[in-house]
CSV table of C-alpha atoms and ligand atoms in Angstrom, one decimal:
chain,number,residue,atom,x,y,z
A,415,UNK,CA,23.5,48.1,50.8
A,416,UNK,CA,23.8,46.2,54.5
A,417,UNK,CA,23.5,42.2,53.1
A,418,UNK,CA,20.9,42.0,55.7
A,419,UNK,CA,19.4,44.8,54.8
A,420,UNK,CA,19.5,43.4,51.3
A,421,UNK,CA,17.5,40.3,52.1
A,422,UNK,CA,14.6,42.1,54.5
A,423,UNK,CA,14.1,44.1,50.9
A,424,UNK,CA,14.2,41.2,48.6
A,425,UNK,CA,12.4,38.5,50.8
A,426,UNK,CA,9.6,38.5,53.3
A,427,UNK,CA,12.0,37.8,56.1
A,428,UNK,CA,12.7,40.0,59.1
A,429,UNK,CA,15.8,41.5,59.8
A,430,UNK,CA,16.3,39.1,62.9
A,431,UNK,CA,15.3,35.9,60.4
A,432,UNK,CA,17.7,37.1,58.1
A,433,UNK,CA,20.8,36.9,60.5
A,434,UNK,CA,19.4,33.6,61.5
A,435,UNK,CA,19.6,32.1,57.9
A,436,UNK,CA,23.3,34.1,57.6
A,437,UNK,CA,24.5,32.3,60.6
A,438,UNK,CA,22.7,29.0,59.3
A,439,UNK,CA,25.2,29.5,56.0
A,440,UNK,CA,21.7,29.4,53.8
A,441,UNK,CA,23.0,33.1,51.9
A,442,UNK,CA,26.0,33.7,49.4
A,443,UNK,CA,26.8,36.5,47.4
A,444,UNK,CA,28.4,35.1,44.5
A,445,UNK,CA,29.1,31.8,45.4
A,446,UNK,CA,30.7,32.5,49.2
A,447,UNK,CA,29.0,32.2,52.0
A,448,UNK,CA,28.8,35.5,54.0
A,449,UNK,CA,27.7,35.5,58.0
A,450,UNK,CA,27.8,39.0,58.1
A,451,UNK,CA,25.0,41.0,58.5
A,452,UNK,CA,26.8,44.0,57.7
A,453,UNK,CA,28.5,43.1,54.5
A,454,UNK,CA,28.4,45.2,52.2
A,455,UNK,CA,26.3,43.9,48.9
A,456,UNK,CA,27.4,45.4,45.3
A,457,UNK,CA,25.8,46.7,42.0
A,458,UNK,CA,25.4,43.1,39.9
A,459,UNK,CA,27.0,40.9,42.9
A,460,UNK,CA,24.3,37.9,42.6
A,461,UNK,CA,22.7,36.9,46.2
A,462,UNK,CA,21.6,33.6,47.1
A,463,UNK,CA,18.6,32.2,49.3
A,464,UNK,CA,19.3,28.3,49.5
A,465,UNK,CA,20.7,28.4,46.7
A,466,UNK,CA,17.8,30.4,44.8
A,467,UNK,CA,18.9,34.0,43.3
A,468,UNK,CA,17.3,36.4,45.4
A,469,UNK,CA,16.7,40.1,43.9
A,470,UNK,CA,15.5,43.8,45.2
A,471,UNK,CA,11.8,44.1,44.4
A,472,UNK,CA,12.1,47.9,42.8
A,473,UNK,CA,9.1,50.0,42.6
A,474,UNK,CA,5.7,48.3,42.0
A,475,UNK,CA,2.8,49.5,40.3
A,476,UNK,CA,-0.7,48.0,39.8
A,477,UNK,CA,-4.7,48.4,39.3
A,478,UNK,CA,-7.0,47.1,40.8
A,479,UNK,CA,-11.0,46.7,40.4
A,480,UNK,CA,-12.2,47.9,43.8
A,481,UNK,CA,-15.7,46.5,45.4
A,482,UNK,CA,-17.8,48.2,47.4
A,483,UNK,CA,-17.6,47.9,51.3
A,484,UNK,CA,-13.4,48.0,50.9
A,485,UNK,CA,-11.6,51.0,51.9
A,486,UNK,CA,-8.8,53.0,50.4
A,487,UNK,CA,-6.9,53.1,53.7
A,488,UNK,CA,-3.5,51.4,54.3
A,489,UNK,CA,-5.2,50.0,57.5
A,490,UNK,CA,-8.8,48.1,57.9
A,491,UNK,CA,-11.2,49.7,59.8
A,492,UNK,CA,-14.7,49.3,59.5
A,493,UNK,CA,-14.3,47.5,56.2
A,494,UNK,CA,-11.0,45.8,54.9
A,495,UNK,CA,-8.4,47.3,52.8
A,496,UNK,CA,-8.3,47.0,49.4
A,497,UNK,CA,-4.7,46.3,50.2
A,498,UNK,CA,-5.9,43.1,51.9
A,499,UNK,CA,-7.1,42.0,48.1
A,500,UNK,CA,-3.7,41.8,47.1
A,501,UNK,CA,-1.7,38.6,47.8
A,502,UNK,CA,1.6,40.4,47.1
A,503,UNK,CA,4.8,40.5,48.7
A,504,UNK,CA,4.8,43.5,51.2
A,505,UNK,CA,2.1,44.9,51.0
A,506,UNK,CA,3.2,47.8,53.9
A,507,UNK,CA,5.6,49.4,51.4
A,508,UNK,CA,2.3,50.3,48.7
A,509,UNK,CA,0.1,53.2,48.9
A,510,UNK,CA,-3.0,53.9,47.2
A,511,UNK,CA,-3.2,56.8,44.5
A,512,UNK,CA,-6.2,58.6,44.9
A,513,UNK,CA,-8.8,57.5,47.2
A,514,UNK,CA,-12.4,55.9,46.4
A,515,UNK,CA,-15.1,55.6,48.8
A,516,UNK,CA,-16.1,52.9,50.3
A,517,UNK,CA,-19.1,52.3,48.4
A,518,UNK,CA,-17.7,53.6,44.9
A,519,UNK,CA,-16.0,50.7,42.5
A,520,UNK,CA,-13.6,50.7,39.7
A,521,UNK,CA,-10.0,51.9,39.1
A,522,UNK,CA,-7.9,52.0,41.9
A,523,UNK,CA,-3.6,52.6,41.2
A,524,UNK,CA,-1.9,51.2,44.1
A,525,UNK,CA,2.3,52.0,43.7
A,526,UNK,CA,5.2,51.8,46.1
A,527,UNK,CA,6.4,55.1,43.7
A,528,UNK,CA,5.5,58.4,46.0
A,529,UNK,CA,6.4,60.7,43.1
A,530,UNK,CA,4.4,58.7,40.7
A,531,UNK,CA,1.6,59.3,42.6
A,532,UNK,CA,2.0,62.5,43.6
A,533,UNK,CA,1.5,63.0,39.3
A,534,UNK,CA,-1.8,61.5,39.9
A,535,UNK,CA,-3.1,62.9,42.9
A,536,UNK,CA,-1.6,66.8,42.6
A,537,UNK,CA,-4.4,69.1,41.7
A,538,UNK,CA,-1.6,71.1,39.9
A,539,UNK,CA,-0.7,68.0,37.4
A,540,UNK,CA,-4.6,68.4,36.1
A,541,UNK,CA,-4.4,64.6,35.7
A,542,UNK,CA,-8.3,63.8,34.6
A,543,UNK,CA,-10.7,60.7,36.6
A,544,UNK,CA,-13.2,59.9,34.7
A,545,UNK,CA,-16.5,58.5,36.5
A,546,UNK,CA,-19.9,56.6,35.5
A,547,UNK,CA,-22.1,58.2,37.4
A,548,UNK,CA,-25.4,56.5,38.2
A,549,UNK,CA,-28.3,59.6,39.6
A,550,UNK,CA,-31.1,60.1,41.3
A,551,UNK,CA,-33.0,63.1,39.2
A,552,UNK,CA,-32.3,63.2,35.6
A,553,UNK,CA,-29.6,66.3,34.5
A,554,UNK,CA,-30.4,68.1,31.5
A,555,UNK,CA,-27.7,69.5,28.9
A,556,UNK,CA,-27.2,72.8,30.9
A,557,UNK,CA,-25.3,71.1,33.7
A,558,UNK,CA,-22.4,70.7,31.3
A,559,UNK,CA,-21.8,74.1,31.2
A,560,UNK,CA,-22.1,74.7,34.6
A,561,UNK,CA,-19.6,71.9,35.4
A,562,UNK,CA,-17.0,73.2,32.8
A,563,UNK,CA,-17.6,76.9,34.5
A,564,UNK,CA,-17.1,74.9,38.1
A,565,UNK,CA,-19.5,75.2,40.6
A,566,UNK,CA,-19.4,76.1,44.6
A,567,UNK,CA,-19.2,73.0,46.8
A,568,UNK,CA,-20.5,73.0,50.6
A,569,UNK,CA,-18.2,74.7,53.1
A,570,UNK,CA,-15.4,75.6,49.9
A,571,UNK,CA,-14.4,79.1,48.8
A,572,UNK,CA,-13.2,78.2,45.5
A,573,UNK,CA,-15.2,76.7,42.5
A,574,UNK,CA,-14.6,72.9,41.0
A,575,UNK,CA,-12.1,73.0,38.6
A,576,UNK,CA,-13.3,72.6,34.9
A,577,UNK,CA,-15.0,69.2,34.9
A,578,UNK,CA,-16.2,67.3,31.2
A,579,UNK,CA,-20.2,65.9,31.9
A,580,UNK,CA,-21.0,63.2,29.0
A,581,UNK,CA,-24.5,62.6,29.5
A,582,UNK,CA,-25.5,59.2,28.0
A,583,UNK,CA,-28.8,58.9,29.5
A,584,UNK,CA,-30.8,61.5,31.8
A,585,UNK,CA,-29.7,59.2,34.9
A,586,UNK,CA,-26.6,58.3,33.9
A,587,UNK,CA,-23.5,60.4,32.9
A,588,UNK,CA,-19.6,60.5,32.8
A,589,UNK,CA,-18.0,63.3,34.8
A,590,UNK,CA,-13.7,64.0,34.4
A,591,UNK,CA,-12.1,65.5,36.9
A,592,UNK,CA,-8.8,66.8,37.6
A,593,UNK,CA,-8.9,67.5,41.6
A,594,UNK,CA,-9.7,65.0,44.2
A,595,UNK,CA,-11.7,66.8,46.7
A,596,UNK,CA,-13.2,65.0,49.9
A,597,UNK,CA,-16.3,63.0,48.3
A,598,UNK,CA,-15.9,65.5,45.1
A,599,UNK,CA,-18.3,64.2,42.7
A,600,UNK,CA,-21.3,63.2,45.0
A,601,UNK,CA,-20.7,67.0,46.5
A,602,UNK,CA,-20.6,68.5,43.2
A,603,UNK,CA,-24.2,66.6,42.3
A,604,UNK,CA,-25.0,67.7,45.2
A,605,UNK,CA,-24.4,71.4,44.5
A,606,UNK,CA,-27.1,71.1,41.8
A,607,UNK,CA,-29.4,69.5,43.9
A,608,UNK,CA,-28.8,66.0,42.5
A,609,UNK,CA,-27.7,62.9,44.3
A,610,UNK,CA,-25.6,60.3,43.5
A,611,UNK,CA,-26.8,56.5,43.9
A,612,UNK,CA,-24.0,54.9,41.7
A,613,UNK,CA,-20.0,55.9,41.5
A,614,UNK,CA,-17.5,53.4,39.2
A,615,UNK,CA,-13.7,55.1,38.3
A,616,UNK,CA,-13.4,53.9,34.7
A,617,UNK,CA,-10.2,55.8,34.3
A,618,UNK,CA,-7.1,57.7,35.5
A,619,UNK,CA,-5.1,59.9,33.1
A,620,UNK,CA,-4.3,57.4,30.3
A,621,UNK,CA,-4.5,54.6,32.3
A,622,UNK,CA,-8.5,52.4,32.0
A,623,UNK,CA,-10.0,50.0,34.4
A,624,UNK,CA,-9.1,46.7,32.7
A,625,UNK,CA,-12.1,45.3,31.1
A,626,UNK,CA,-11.1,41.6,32.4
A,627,UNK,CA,-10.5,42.5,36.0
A,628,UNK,CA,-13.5,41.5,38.0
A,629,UNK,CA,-14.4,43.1,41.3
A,630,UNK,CA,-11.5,42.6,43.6
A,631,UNK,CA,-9.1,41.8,41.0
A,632,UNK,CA,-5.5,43.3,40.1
A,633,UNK,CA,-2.9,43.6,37.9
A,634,UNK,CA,0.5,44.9,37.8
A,635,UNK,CA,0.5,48.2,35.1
A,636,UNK,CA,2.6,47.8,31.9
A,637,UNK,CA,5.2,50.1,31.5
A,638,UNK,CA,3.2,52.0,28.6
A,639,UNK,CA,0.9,52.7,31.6
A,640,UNK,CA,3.5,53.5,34.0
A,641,UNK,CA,5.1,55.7,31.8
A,642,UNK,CA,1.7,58.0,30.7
A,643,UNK,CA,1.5,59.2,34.0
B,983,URA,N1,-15.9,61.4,44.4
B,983,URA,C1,-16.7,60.9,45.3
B,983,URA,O1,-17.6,61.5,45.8
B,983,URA,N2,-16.4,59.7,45.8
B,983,URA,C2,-15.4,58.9,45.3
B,983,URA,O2,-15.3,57.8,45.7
B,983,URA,C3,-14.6,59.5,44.3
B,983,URA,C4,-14.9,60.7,43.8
């Protein structure tokens, strides 16, 4: 890789700061000072920042508890990011594995990986999000079957998927899914002429909201984590 190139990856500066702190004589790659931006920087060759070892940041992958009124866009709009909860290094290179809305809480994976979470996100990779779902008419025992049958969403030709309903109190039930239809579980509620007034992610696959993460707080995922997905 392009030394200059090299640092833009492994620090926050931009390429044109880079070349400035070359020219200053402020980066060596082991031990010599190197002013050119196009040098070419090798497998173990250790790179210096002022003296400080300076080292590509690989893939990333954490979780975060999302709030309400934070969206899961890489952009603010109406309300902020949840990306603007993390103070994190580049936050530009991380995307958000499966979308919440802006008024549902819980598990959010956030990852610089695409094929990581593509796993999560591909209706073909049947990877199950469980919900606690808060209602507004009590369900009765004969809505599980009709969510493991799938049911018929507005303005969709094909059913839901299989979906698991736990019901642990008339109001309040945990739905799995394994697709990640627009507004899926309010629209499947819906479908039976229900309506959703609370929505918290408590999981993805393997992976569970962490119990000591409050509201708007993150984590980077251990590698068991990363690697059940
Ligand atoms: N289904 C919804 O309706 N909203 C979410 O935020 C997630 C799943």
């Amino acid at each position: 890789m392009r030394l200059d190139k090299f640092i833009c990856e492994s620090t926050s500066l931009t390429r044109s700061l880079a070349k400035k702190a070359m020219h200053r004589g402020d980066i060596t790659c082991d031990g010599i000072v190197i002013k050119d931006a196009g040098f070419k920087v090798l497998e173990g060759m250790q790179v210096c920042l002022d003296g400080e070892q300076i080292s590509l940041v690989g893939e990333r992958y954490l979780m975060l508890n999302k709030p309400v009124d934070t969206i899961c866009s890489s952009i603010d709009e109406v309300y902020p990011s949840v990306l603007s909860l993390l103070d994190i290094e580049k936050p530009e290179t991380l995307h958000i594995a499966g979308r919440l809305d802006a008024d549902t809480t819980g598990l959010v994976l956030i990852t610089s990986d695409g094929q990581w979470s593509h796993r999560i996100t591909s209706p073909k990779k049947d990877c199950g999000k469980r919900y606690l779902v808060t209602l507004a008419e009590p369900v009765d025992e004969s809505l599980i079957a009709m969510f493991a049958a799938g049911v018929a969403l507005k303005n969709e030709d094909a059913l839901t998927k299989p979906a698991m309903l736990e019901i642990i109190e008339p109001q309040l039930v945990r739905l799995t899914i394994t697709e990640g239809k627009y507004h899926q579980v309010k629209r499947m509620f819906a479908a039976v002429g229900n309506h959703v007034v609370g929505l918290h992610r408590e999981s993805i696959g393997k992976i569970e909201l962490d119990s000591d993460l409050a509201l708007g707080e993150w984590r980077y995922l251990t590698a068991e984590e990363i690697a059940s997905i």
